[in-house]
Amino acid sequence: MRSCPRPLPSNSLSLRTEKEKDPKYWRDQAQQTLKNALGLQKLNTNVAKNVIMFLGDGMGVSTVTAARILKGQLHHNPGEETTLEMDKFPFVALSKTYNTNAQVPDSAGTATAYLCGVKANEGTVGVSAATERSLCNTTQGNEVTSILRWAKDAGKSVGIVTTTRVNHATPSAAYAHSADRDWYSDNEMPPEALSQGCKDIAYQLMHNIRDIDVIMGGGRKYMYPKNRTDVEYEMDEKARGTRLDGLNLVDIWKSFKPRHKHSHFIWNRTELLTLDPYTVDYLLGLFEPGDMQYELNRNNVTDPSLSEMVEVAIQILQKNTKGFFLLVEGGRIDHGHHEGKAKQALHEAVEMDRAIGQAGTMTSVEDTLTVVTADHSHVFTFGGYTPRGNSIFGLAPMVSDTDKKPFTAILYGNGPGYKVVDGERENVSMVDYAHNNYQAQSAVPLRHETHGGEDVAVFAKGPMAHLLHGVHEQNYIPHVMAYAACIGANLDHCVAARSASSPAPGPLLLLLVMLPLRILF
């Protein structure tokens, strides 16, 4: 288990404070930033051989800021001045996250937007807004394909890495078409949907795009027949197989792979780290029956970290000379927030930032477009006039001027942290508010904290990253990624780009900026 941030040594903060008292410190910093910005006037208009999308589920701007501070404090710094890996990306935009029928969205409709390029109803994946949630008979004819499919059709390798179930909302929009995000296996589907011919999401993972090169995350139990004992949790009934159709989807996955190719199914960290990725053609890694463990709770023997999975995925995918598309989800940021457990959520965000850094060391901005964004925000906030270097999980420096009780800097607008003791707000000084599973106080009592509806950030670097530059509809994102990679339907600019890129790819692609973006459908 990771330790919480230690109190900042007073000399560390005082040394930094002394330096910051000198106006030259700030002026020099600003001038260097200006110099870096001026360097961006020469746009990177190469063709993106590779595209990597990092999706922080529930990673709103307040979460990004708090994760930045946590990262710094884990390195015994004040934290506020720390730079996340995503902070280093030269282009930043805002994404409007609403679903077609929801002001405050869910992760399924948003995933359809940023992967398939069209907005959709909440709770649906890989279908247009003509499909209504839970109504199987509204699915047929309304399916929409994703950038993962476009990349595979173009001959690229493709991969999915997540800390949730591999058939959860975010990854499922890459390959499935479902009227309901909760149809993980046929066990979770209503009889009517089954009789109408709809297939569960785990089934679609193995059948819709049979040659996904890398799949890693949780979700083992949805691949096996009902009540089959789990390989890791033999005595846990909740970990047993769920499928009513009796199918073993792992065996089916294996049967679909060509005999001359090397395919591997693994279920623990040891197997992952002992693989020789350069001899692996297809990899299916299912490390938990459901979602993977929180980073703070992770078993270092059985469960790999997100950055470890990303490293192996890229090693496998980058063998393809045509390049690759990789979707990486830090999915349990969202879960931590829903449970009111800010410490869990923020450590998940810091781990995703490590994975972003790992990917950056293995790729080049010359031929790899990397996009980091979120599907939606949460009603998570931190404030209270905390002093510089205050533990991100600490108390505000004053008590409430109304009930005379202390409060933590981190709070939620709603959620399970709402507690009343003897008719009054709980006194947080009487509880361990630094505990990994402490539920921060909320204004409104709910069993599960809710999403937020504000715009989320989009960070981009690499070829054509400058096309993510302002305030955009969320469904714009995959159109940019496809345009940069010359995949999908919008290919008018690609012939000139490819012919010119043979000796030295680069500015000749000014044509790319001039051509209008045509819709991919």
Short mmCIF file of C-alpha atoms in Angstrom, two decimals:
data_model
loop_
_atom_site.label_atom_id
_atom_site.label_comp_id
_atom_site.label_asym_id
_atom_site.label_seq_id
_atom_site.Cartn_x
_atom_site.Cartn_y
_atom_site.Cartn_z
CA MET A 1 0.00 0.00 0.00
CA ARG A 2 1.24 3.49 -0.82
CA SER A 3 1.71 5.90 2.03
CA CYS A 4 -0.16 9.18 2.21
CA PRO A 5 1.78 12.42 1.66
CA ARG A 6 4.10 13.16 4.56
CA PRO A 7 4.06 16.57 6.20
CA LEU A 8 6.24 18.90 4.17
CA PRO A 9 9.62 19.64 5.85
CA SER A 10 9.55 23.29 6.92
CA ASN A 11 12.97 23.98 5.40
CA SER A 12 11.78 22.68 2.00
CA LEU A 13 8.90 25.14 1.89
CA SER A 14 10.97 28.01 3.29
CA LEU A 15 13.69 27.53 0.68
CA ARG A 16 11.11 27.60 -2.09
CA THR A 17 9.38 30.59 -0.52
CA GLU A 18 12.65 32.54 -0.35
CA LYS A 19 13.30 31.87 -4.03
CA GLU A 20 9.78 32.94 -4.91
CA LYS A 21 10.20 36.27 -3.12
CA ASP A 22 12.56 37.38 -5.87
CA PRO A 23 10.61 38.85 -8.85
CA LYS A 24 13.36 37.52 -11.14
CA TYR A 25 12.25 33.97 -10.39
CA TRP A 26 8.78 34.59 -11.79
CA ARG A 27 9.99 36.72 -14.69
CA ASP A 28 12.52 34.11 -15.80
CA GLN A 29 9.89 31.39 -15.52
CA ALA A 30 7.43 33.39 -17.62
CA GLN A 31 10.05 34.22 -20.26
CA GLN A 32 10.97 30.56 -20.64
CA THR A 33 7.29 29.68 -21.00
CA LEU A 34 6.96 32.41 -23.63
CA LYS A 35 9.96 31.04 -25.52
CA ASN A 36 8.40 27.57 -25.48
CA ALA A 37 5.09 28.97 -26.73
CA LEU A 38 6.78 30.80 -29.60
CA GLY A 39 8.30 27.50 -30.66
CA LEU A 40 4.81 26.15 -31.21
CA GLN A 41 4.26 28.54 -34.12
CA LYS A 42 5.78 25.83 -36.31
CA LEU A 43 2.94 23.32 -36.36
CA ASN A 44 3.49 19.57 -36.35
CA THR A 45 1.58 18.52 -39.47
CA ASN A 46 3.04 15.05 -39.84
CA VAL A 47 0.83 12.02 -40.30
CA ALA A 48 0.26 10.35 -36.95
CA LYS A 49 1.51 6.80 -37.32
CA ASN A 50 0.32 6.08 -33.79
CA VAL A 51 -2.54 7.45 -31.70
CA ILE A 52 -2.81 7.01 -27.94
CA MET A 53 -5.88 8.16 -26.06
CA PHE A 54 -5.76 8.41 -22.27
CA LEU A 55 -9.18 8.70 -20.70
CA GLY A 56 -9.39 9.64 -17.03
CA ASP A 57 -12.91 8.58 -16.12
CA GLY A 58 -14.38 11.36 -13.99
CA MET A 59 -11.15 13.40 -14.17
CA GLY A 60 -12.55 16.92 -14.10
CA VAL A 61 -10.33 19.99 -13.81
CA SER A 62 -10.54 20.06 -10.01
CA THR A 63 -9.36 16.45 -9.97
CA VAL A 64 -6.43 17.30 -12.27
CA THR A 65 -5.38 20.16 -9.98
CA ALA A 66 -5.69 18.10 -6.81
CA ALA A 67 -3.76 15.21 -8.42
CA ARG A 68 -1.00 17.65 -9.37
CA ILE A 69 -0.68 18.74 -5.75
CA LEU A 70 -0.73 15.12 -4.55
CA LYS A 71 1.99 14.15 -7.01
CA GLY A 72 4.21 16.92 -5.68
CA GLN A 73 3.52 16.07 -2.06
CA LEU A 74 4.36 12.41 -2.66
CA HIS A 75 7.80 13.76 -3.65
CA HIS A 76 7.93 15.89 -0.48
CA ASN A 77 7.29 19.17 -2.27
CA PRO A 78 4.55 21.73 -1.55
CA GLY A 79 2.71 20.35 -4.60
CA GLU A 80 1.09 23.38 -6.20
CA GLU A 81 4.09 24.09 -8.45
CA THR A 82 4.37 20.46 -9.61
CA THR A 83 3.97 19.58 -13.28
CA LEU A 84 1.88 16.60 -14.31
CA GLU A 85 2.85 14.79 -17.50
CA MET A 86 -0.34 16.02 -19.10
CA ASP A 87 0.55 19.58 -18.06
CA LYS A 88 3.51 19.39 -20.44
CA PHE A 89 1.29 18.92 -23.49
CA PRO A 90 1.39 22.06 -25.66
CA PHE A 91 -2.26 22.17 -26.70
CA VAL A 92 -5.27 22.28 -24.39
CA ALA A 93 -8.98 22.48 -25.21
CA LEU A 94 -12.28 22.14 -23.41
CA SER A 95 -14.83 19.45 -24.19
CA LYS A 96 -18.60 19.84 -23.77
CA THR A 97 -19.71 16.57 -22.21
CA TYR A 98 -23.52 16.54 -22.27
CA ASN A 99 -25.35 13.52 -23.70
CA THR A 100 -28.16 13.96 -26.22
CA ASN A 101 -30.70 13.41 -23.44
CA ALA A 102 -28.69 14.47 -20.37
CA GLN A 103 -27.29 17.78 -19.19
CA VAL A 104 -25.01 15.92 -16.78
CA PRO A 105 -23.72 12.88 -18.68
CA ASP A 106 -22.78 9.30 -17.95
CA SER A 107 -19.68 7.40 -19.10
CA ALA A 108 -21.43 5.40 -21.82
CA GLY A 109 -22.90 8.22 -23.89
CA THR A 110 -19.68 10.18 -23.53
CA ALA A 111 -17.56 7.20 -24.62
CA THR A 112 -19.66 6.92 -27.76
CA ALA A 113 -18.92 10.60 -28.42
CA TYR A 114 -15.12 10.59 -27.99
CA LEU A 115 -14.61 7.17 -29.61
CA CYS A 116 -17.31 6.98 -32.29
CA GLY A 117 -17.66 10.64 -33.19
CA VAL A 118 -21.39 11.03 -32.51
CA LYS A 119 -23.26 12.06 -29.38
CA ALA A 120 -25.68 9.55 -27.90
CA ASN A 121 -28.13 8.92 -25.08
CA GLU A 122 -26.89 8.21 -21.57
CA GLY A 123 -26.39 4.55 -20.80
CA THR A 124 -25.89 3.46 -24.43
CA VAL A 125 -22.62 2.50 -26.14
CA GLY A 126 -21.64 2.35 -29.80
CA VAL A 127 -25.07 3.44 -31.04
CA SER A 128 -26.59 6.73 -32.18
CA ALA A 129 -29.15 8.77 -30.27
CA ALA A 130 -31.86 6.87 -32.14
CA THR A 131 -31.25 4.00 -29.70
CA GLU A 132 -33.09 4.28 -26.40
CA ARG A 133 -31.55 2.86 -23.25
CA SER A 134 -32.50 -0.74 -22.45
CA LEU A 135 -34.63 -1.10 -25.59
CA CYS A 136 -32.94 -3.81 -27.61
CA ASN A 137 -35.26 -3.32 -30.57
CA THR A 138 -33.98 0.23 -31.10
CA THR A 139 -30.40 -0.95 -31.72
CA GLN A 140 -30.39 -2.48 -35.19
CA GLY A 141 -29.48 0.00 -37.89
CA ASN A 142 -28.27 2.58 -35.37
CA GLU A 143 -24.82 1.12 -34.71
CA VAL A 144 -21.84 3.47 -35.05
CA THR A 145 -18.21 2.37 -35.35
CA SER A 146 -15.26 3.65 -33.34
CA ILE A 147 -11.79 4.94 -34.07
CA LEU A 148 -10.45 1.59 -32.88
CA ARG A 149 -12.34 -0.06 -35.74
CA TRP A 150 -11.15 2.60 -38.21
CA ALA A 151 -7.54 2.00 -37.13
CA LYS A 152 -7.86 -1.78 -37.44
CA ASP A 153 -9.44 -1.43 -40.89
CA ALA A 154 -6.44 0.67 -41.90
CA GLY A 155 -4.06 -2.14 -40.95
CA LYS A 156 -2.92 -0.75 -37.63
CA SER A 157 -2.61 -2.72 -34.42
CA VAL A 158 -5.11 -1.79 -31.73
CA GLY A 159 -5.31 -2.16 -27.98
CA ILE A 160 -7.48 -1.50 -24.93
CA VAL A 161 -6.05 -1.09 -21.43
CA THR A 162 -8.28 -0.22 -18.47
CA THR A 163 -8.40 -0.42 -14.69
CA THR A 164 -12.13 -1.26 -14.86
CA ARG A 165 -13.77 -4.29 -16.41
CA VAL A 166 -12.84 -4.61 -20.08
CA ASN A 167 -16.60 -4.62 -20.79
CA HIS A 168 -17.25 -1.46 -18.79
CA ALA A 169 -18.72 1.70 -20.34
CA THR A 170 -15.53 3.34 -21.63
CA PRO A 171 -13.82 0.39 -23.34
CA SER A 172 -17.07 -1.13 -24.60
CA ALA A 173 -17.80 1.84 -26.88
CA ALA A 174 -14.64 0.90 -28.81
CA TYR A 175 -16.09 -2.42 -30.00
CA ALA A 176 -19.71 -2.95 -28.86
CA HIS A 177 -23.14 -1.71 -29.87
CA SER A 178 -25.46 -1.97 -26.89
CA ALA A 179 -28.67 -0.31 -25.78
CA ASP A 180 -27.52 -0.72 -22.20
CA ARG A 181 -24.05 -0.32 -20.70
CA ASP A 182 -24.97 -2.71 -17.88
CA TRP A 183 -25.39 -5.74 -20.14
CA TYR A 184 -21.95 -7.04 -19.13
CA SER A 185 -22.92 -10.68 -19.79
CA ASP A 186 -26.19 -12.35 -20.71
CA ASN A 187 -26.81 -12.80 -16.98
CA GLU A 188 -27.45 -9.04 -16.68
CA MET A 189 -29.79 -8.86 -19.68
CA PRO A 190 -33.61 -8.98 -19.53
CA PRO A 191 -35.28 -11.96 -21.27
CA GLU A 192 -36.89 -9.62 -23.79
CA ALA A 193 -33.53 -8.31 -24.98
CA LEU A 194 -32.16 -11.84 -25.33
CA SER A 195 -35.20 -13.00 -27.26
CA GLN A 196 -34.85 -10.04 -29.62
CA GLY A 197 -31.31 -11.11 -30.48
CA CYS A 198 -29.21 -8.55 -28.61
CA LYS A 199 -25.82 -9.77 -27.42
CA ASP A 200 -24.10 -8.92 -24.17
CA ILE A 201 -20.98 -6.73 -24.18
CA ALA A 202 -18.49 -9.46 -23.22
CA TYR A 203 -19.76 -11.58 -26.13
CA GLN A 204 -19.35 -8.62 -28.47
CA LEU A 205 -15.80 -8.04 -27.25
CA MET A 206 -14.82 -11.46 -28.53
CA HIS A 207 -16.90 -11.46 -31.72
CA ASN A 208 -17.30 -7.95 -33.15
CA ILE A 209 -13.62 -7.17 -33.77
CA ARG A 210 -11.90 -10.51 -33.43
CA ASP A 211 -8.36 -9.29 -33.95
CA ILE A 212 -7.95 -6.67 -31.24
CA ASP A 213 -4.27 -7.14 -30.51
CA VAL A 214 -4.16 -6.23 -26.82
CA ILE A 215 -6.95 -6.35 -24.23
CA MET A 216 -6.07 -5.78 -20.56
CA GLY A 217 -8.13 -4.98 -17.47
CA GLY A 218 -10.62 -6.72 -15.19
CA GLY A 219 -13.83 -8.59 -15.92
CA ARG A 220 -12.88 -12.31 -15.79
CA LYS A 221 -16.20 -13.51 -14.41
CA TYR A 222 -18.18 -12.29 -17.42
CA MET A 223 -16.17 -14.59 -19.70
CA TYR A 224 -17.05 -17.88 -18.01
CA PRO A 225 -20.14 -20.09 -17.47
CA LYS A 226 -22.38 -19.45 -14.49
CA ASN A 227 -20.85 -20.47 -11.14
CA ARG A 228 -17.47 -21.46 -12.57
CA THR A 229 -14.87 -21.00 -9.81
CA ASP A 230 -12.47 -18.11 -10.29
CA VAL A 231 -8.80 -18.94 -10.72
CA GLU A 232 -7.75 -16.46 -8.02
CA TYR A 233 -10.65 -16.23 -5.58
CA GLU A 234 -11.73 -19.86 -5.31
CA MET A 235 -13.94 -19.38 -2.24
CA ASP A 236 -15.59 -16.14 -3.32
CA GLU A 237 -19.04 -16.75 -4.83
CA LYS A 238 -19.20 -13.20 -6.22
CA ALA A 239 -16.10 -13.92 -8.30
CA ARG A 240 -17.64 -16.91 -10.07
CA GLY A 241 -18.61 -17.00 -13.72
CA THR A 242 -21.85 -15.30 -14.72
CA ARG A 243 -22.69 -16.55 -18.21
CA LEU A 244 -26.05 -18.26 -18.71
CA ASP A 245 -25.22 -19.44 -22.24
CA GLY A 246 -22.44 -21.71 -20.96
CA LEU A 247 -19.83 -20.14 -23.21
CA ASN A 248 -16.16 -19.90 -22.28
CA LEU A 249 -15.25 -16.66 -24.02
CA VAL A 250 -11.55 -17.03 -23.24
CA ASP A 251 -11.48 -20.30 -25.17
CA ILE A 252 -13.43 -18.64 -27.98
CA TRP A 253 -10.89 -15.80 -28.01
CA LYS A 254 -8.10 -18.35 -28.38
CA SER A 255 -9.90 -20.24 -31.15
CA PHE A 256 -10.23 -17.09 -33.27
CA LYS A 257 -6.46 -16.52 -33.41
CA PRO A 258 -4.44 -17.88 -36.36
CA ARG A 259 -2.33 -20.89 -35.44
CA HIS A 260 0.86 -19.29 -36.69
CA LYS A 261 0.36 -16.33 -34.36
CA HIS A 262 1.39 -16.25 -30.71
CA SER A 263 -1.61 -15.48 -28.48
CA HIS A 264 -1.44 -15.40 -24.68
CA PHE A 265 -4.11 -15.31 -22.00
CA ILE A 266 -2.82 -14.20 -18.59
CA TRP A 267 -4.47 -13.37 -15.27
CA ASN A 268 -1.76 -11.99 -12.98
CA ARG A 269 1.10 -9.50 -12.83
CA THR A 270 3.82 -12.14 -12.73
CA GLU A 271 2.67 -13.59 -16.03
CA LEU A 272 2.51 -10.12 -17.55
CA LEU A 273 6.00 -9.09 -16.53
CA THR A 274 7.58 -12.39 -17.62
CA LEU A 275 6.11 -12.14 -21.12
CA ASP A 276 8.43 -11.42 -24.00
CA PRO A 277 6.30 -8.78 -25.74
CA TYR A 278 8.34 -9.03 -28.90
CA THR A 279 7.11 -12.60 -29.45
CA VAL A 280 3.46 -11.87 -28.54
CA ASP A 281 0.96 -11.19 -31.30
CA TYR A 282 -2.25 -11.17 -29.25
CA LEU A 283 -2.66 -10.62 -25.51
CA LEU A 284 -5.73 -11.01 -23.31
CA GLY A 285 -5.05 -10.08 -19.69
CA LEU A 286 -7.93 -10.31 -17.20
CA PHE A 287 -6.54 -9.56 -13.77
CA GLU A 288 -9.69 -9.44 -11.62
CA PRO A 289 -13.22 -10.94 -11.72
CA GLY A 290 -14.66 -7.41 -11.78
CA ASP A 291 -12.88 -4.08 -11.77
CA MET A 292 -9.21 -4.01 -10.89
CA GLN A 293 -8.18 -3.03 -7.37
CA TYR A 294 -7.56 0.59 -6.46
CA GLU A 295 -3.90 1.53 -6.82
CA LEU A 296 -3.64 2.06 -3.06
CA ASN A 297 -5.00 -1.47 -2.46
CA ARG A 298 -3.19 -3.20 -5.31
CA ASN A 299 -1.55 -6.59 -4.70
CA ASN A 300 1.91 -6.26 -6.23
CA VAL A 301 2.05 -9.98 -6.97
CA THR A 302 -1.25 -10.51 -8.75
CA ASP A 303 -2.27 -7.08 -10.05
CA PRO A 304 -0.21 -4.96 -12.46
CA SER A 305 -0.31 -1.19 -12.31
CA LEU A 306 -1.76 0.85 -15.15
CA SER A 307 1.70 2.04 -16.17
CA GLU A 308 2.98 -1.54 -16.30
CA MET A 309 0.09 -2.58 -18.55
CA VAL A 310 0.66 0.41 -20.81
CA GLU A 311 4.35 -0.39 -21.17
CA VAL A 312 3.70 -3.97 -22.29
CA ALA A 313 0.83 -2.91 -24.56
CA ILE A 314 2.99 -0.41 -26.44
CA GLN A 315 5.83 -2.92 -26.77
CA ILE A 316 3.45 -5.34 -28.45
CA LEU A 317 1.60 -2.81 -30.61
CA GLN A 318 4.56 -0.84 -31.90
CA LYS A 319 5.91 -3.85 -33.80
CA ASN A 320 3.40 -3.04 -36.53
CA THR A 321 5.12 -0.87 -39.14
CA LYS A 322 1.75 0.73 -39.95
CA GLY A 323 1.40 1.96 -36.39
CA PHE A 324 -1.24 1.50 -33.71
CA PHE A 325 -4.19 2.93 -31.80
CA LEU A 326 -4.27 2.43 -28.04
CA LEU A 327 -7.10 3.35 -25.66
CA VAL A 328 -6.00 3.65 -22.03
CA GLU A 329 -8.54 4.25 -19.29
CA GLY A 330 -7.84 5.30 -15.73
CA GLY A 331 -11.31 4.11 -14.89
CA ARG A 332 -11.29 3.98 -11.13
CA ILE A 333 -10.81 7.72 -10.65
CA ASP A 334 -14.54 7.76 -11.22
CA HIS A 335 -15.24 4.98 -8.75
CA GLY A 336 -13.26 6.67 -6.00
CA HIS A 337 -15.29 9.84 -6.43
CA HIS A 338 -18.63 7.99 -6.52
CA GLU A 339 -17.73 6.42 -3.19
CA GLY A 340 -16.66 9.78 -1.77
CA LYS A 341 -13.14 8.42 -1.35
CA ALA A 342 -11.08 11.30 -2.69
CA LYS A 343 -7.79 9.72 -1.65
CA GLN A 344 -8.47 6.65 -3.77
CA ALA A 345 -9.58 8.78 -6.72
CA LEU A 346 -6.55 11.07 -6.65
CA HIS A 347 -4.04 8.23 -6.34
CA GLU A 348 -5.70 6.67 -9.40
CA ALA A 349 -5.20 9.96 -11.25
CA VAL A 350 -1.53 10.13 -10.25
CA GLU A 351 -1.01 6.58 -11.49
CA MET A 352 -2.61 7.46 -14.81
CA ASP A 353 -0.20 10.36 -15.08
CA ARG A 354 2.66 7.92 -14.54
CA ALA A 355 1.29 5.85 -17.41
CA ILE A 356 1.17 8.96 -19.61
CA GLY A 357 4.83 9.56 -18.80
CA GLN A 358 5.67 5.94 -19.56
CA ALA A 359 4.02 6.17 -22.96
CA GLY A 360 5.89 9.39 -23.64
CA THR A 361 9.27 7.74 -23.11
CA MET A 362 8.36 4.97 -25.58
CA THR A 363 7.02 7.12 -28.42
CA SER A 364 7.91 10.28 -30.33
CA VAL A 365 5.85 13.43 -30.82
CA GLU A 366 7.02 13.34 -34.43
CA ASP A 367 4.75 10.40 -35.29
CA THR A 368 2.51 9.81 -32.26
CA LEU A 369 -0.57 11.85 -31.39
CA THR A 370 -1.38 11.57 -27.70
CA VAL A 371 -4.67 12.89 -26.33
CA VAL A 372 -5.54 13.00 -22.63
CA THR A 373 -9.07 13.86 -21.57
CA ALA A 374 -11.99 12.92 -19.33
CA ASP A 375 -15.49 11.78 -20.10
CA HIS A 376 -17.07 13.97 -17.41
CA SER A 377 -16.36 15.63 -14.10
CA HIS A 378 -17.57 15.07 -10.54
CA VAL A 379 -19.02 17.30 -7.83
CA PHE A 380 -15.57 17.26 -6.20
CA THR A 381 -13.94 20.43 -4.94
CA PHE A 382 -11.21 21.66 -2.66
CA GLY A 383 -10.89 25.06 -1.06
CA GLY A 384 -11.07 26.77 2.32
CA TYR A 385 -8.11 29.17 1.91
CA THR A 386 -5.59 26.45 2.67
CA PRO A 387 -1.97 27.66 2.94
CA ARG A 388 0.78 26.73 0.53
CA GLY A 389 1.92 23.12 0.95
CA ASN A 390 -1.15 22.12 2.98
CA SER A 391 -1.78 18.38 2.64
CA ILE A 392 -4.32 17.97 -0.12
CA PHE A 393 -6.18 15.67 2.27
CA GLY A 394 -5.80 18.06 5.22
CA LEU A 395 -7.98 20.52 7.09
CA ALA A 396 -8.77 24.07 6.11
CA PRO A 397 -6.98 26.57 8.39
CA MET A 398 -10.19 27.83 9.98
CA VAL A 399 -13.37 26.43 11.47
CA SER A 400 -16.82 27.10 10.13
CA ASP A 401 -18.13 30.48 11.24
CA THR A 402 -21.56 28.88 11.51
CA ASP A 403 -21.21 25.56 13.35
CA LYS A 404 -17.70 26.24 14.75
CA LYS A 405 -16.38 22.89 13.51
CA PRO A 406 -13.31 22.19 11.35
CA PHE A 407 -13.61 20.97 7.79
CA THR A 408 -11.36 19.33 5.23
CA ALA A 409 -10.23 21.20 2.13
CA ILE A 410 -11.74 18.44 -0.02
CA LEU A 411 -15.53 18.30 -0.10
CA TYR A 412 -18.28 16.91 -2.34
CA GLY A 413 -21.50 18.55 -3.44
CA ASN A 414 -23.33 15.31 -2.73
CA GLY A 415 -22.50 11.75 -1.79
CA PRO A 416 -22.08 9.23 1.01
CA GLY A 417 -19.90 11.49 3.16
CA TYR A 418 -22.90 13.40 4.53
CA LYS A 419 -22.96 12.65 8.27
CA VAL A 420 -24.95 14.13 11.12
CA VAL A 421 -23.96 13.38 14.73
CA ASP A 422 -26.33 14.45 17.52
CA GLY A 423 -28.18 16.66 15.07
CA GLU A 424 -25.06 18.47 13.87
CA ARG A 425 -22.41 18.10 11.18
CA GLU A 426 -19.79 15.55 12.15
CA ASN A 427 -16.65 16.95 13.75
CA VAL A 428 -13.94 15.72 11.34
CA SER A 429 -11.19 16.25 13.91
CA MET A 430 -12.64 13.21 15.68
CA VAL A 431 -12.11 10.89 12.71
CA ASP A 432 -9.14 9.75 10.61
CA TYR A 433 -9.66 12.00 7.60
CA ALA A 434 -6.28 10.86 6.17
CA HIS A 435 -7.46 7.24 5.88
CA ASN A 436 -7.38 5.74 2.40
CA ASN A 437 -11.13 5.10 2.51
CA TYR A 438 -12.23 8.25 4.33
CA GLN A 439 -15.40 9.60 2.75
CA ALA A 440 -15.16 13.36 2.48
CA GLN A 441 -18.10 15.35 3.76
CA SER A 442 -20.84 16.22 1.29
CA ALA A 443 -23.62 18.79 1.25
CA VAL A 444 -26.39 16.40 0.20
CA PRO A 445 -26.73 12.75 1.32
CA LEU A 446 -26.58 10.21 -1.51
CA ARG A 447 -25.42 6.59 -1.53
CA HIS A 448 -23.29 7.40 -4.56
CA GLU A 449 -21.84 10.80 -5.41
CA THR A 450 -22.79 12.11 -8.85
CA HIS A 451 -21.03 13.32 -11.95
CA GLY A 452 -20.55 17.01 -12.63
CA GLY A 453 -21.76 18.72 -15.78
CA GLU A 454 -19.01 21.25 -16.51
CA ASP A 455 -16.60 21.06 -19.44
CA VAL A 456 -13.48 18.90 -19.10
CA ALA A 457 -9.96 19.50 -20.35
CA VAL A 458 -8.41 17.94 -23.45
CA PHE A 459 -4.60 17.82 -23.56
CA ALA A 460 -2.86 17.02 -26.86
CA LYS A 461 0.64 16.61 -28.26
CA GLY A 462 2.04 15.25 -31.52
CA PRO A 463 0.86 15.44 -35.14
CA MET A 464 -2.14 17.74 -35.66
CA ALA A 465 -2.53 18.30 -31.90
CA HIS A 466 -3.20 21.97 -32.64
CA LEU A 467 -6.62 21.02 -34.00
CA LEU A 468 -7.66 20.60 -30.35
CA HIS A 469 -7.52 24.27 -29.51
CA GLY A 470 -10.73 25.79 -28.13
CA VAL A 471 -14.11 24.72 -26.82
CA HIS A 472 -15.41 21.70 -28.70
CA GLU A 473 -18.24 19.25 -28.66
CA GLN A 474 -16.91 15.99 -27.21
CA ASN A 475 -17.66 14.05 -30.39
CA TYR A 476 -15.14 16.22 -32.28
CA ILE A 477 -12.20 14.43 -30.62
CA PRO A 478 -12.13 11.16 -32.64
CA HIS A 479 -12.54 13.11 -35.87
CA VAL A 480 -9.29 14.94 -35.07
CA MET A 481 -7.48 11.73 -34.14
CA ALA A 482 -8.63 10.01 -37.33
CA TYR A 483 -7.74 13.04 -39.47
CA ALA A 484 -4.25 13.12 -37.99
CA ALA A 485 -3.73 9.40 -38.56
CA CYS A 486 -5.27 9.27 -42.05
CA ILE A 487 -7.85 6.68 -41.04
CA GLY A 488 -11.62 6.59 -41.27
CA ALA A 489 -13.53 8.23 -44.11
CA ASN A 490 -11.87 11.65 -44.23
CA LEU A 491 -8.83 10.80 -46.35
CA ASP A 492 -8.71 13.49 -49.05
CA HIS A 493 -5.59 15.05 -47.56
CA CYS A 494 -3.68 11.80 -47.08
CA VAL A 495 -2.35 11.02 -50.57
CA ALA A 496 -0.28 14.20 -50.71
CA ALA A 497 0.75 13.76 -47.10
CA ARG A 498 2.02 10.23 -47.53
CA SER A 499 3.86 10.81 -50.79
CA ALA A 500 5.59 13.84 -49.36
CA SER A 501 6.45 12.17 -46.09
CA SER A 502 8.68 9.51 -47.62
CA PRO A 503 11.99 11.41 -47.36
CA ALA A 504 11.10 13.79 -44.55
CA PRO A 505 7.59 14.13 -43.19
CA GLY A 506 6.70 17.56 -41.98
CA PRO A 507 5.69 21.06 -43.07
CA LEU A 508 4.59 19.92 -46.51
CA LEU A 509 1.43 18.84 -44.74
CA LEU A 510 0.35 22.47 -44.46
CA LEU A 511 -2.30 21.22 -46.84
CA LEU A 512 -3.82 19.36 -43.88
CA VAL A 513 -4.61 22.57 -42.07
CA MET A 514 -6.18 24.14 -45.11
CA LEU A 515 -8.54 21.35 -46.07
CA PRO A 516 -11.99 21.41 -44.45
CA LEU A 517 -12.77 18.62 -42.04
CA ARG A 518 -15.31 16.34 -43.61
CA ILE A 519 -17.67 14.26 -41.49
CA LEU A 520 -16.57 10.68 -41.00
CA PHE A 521 -19.99 9.18 -41.64
#
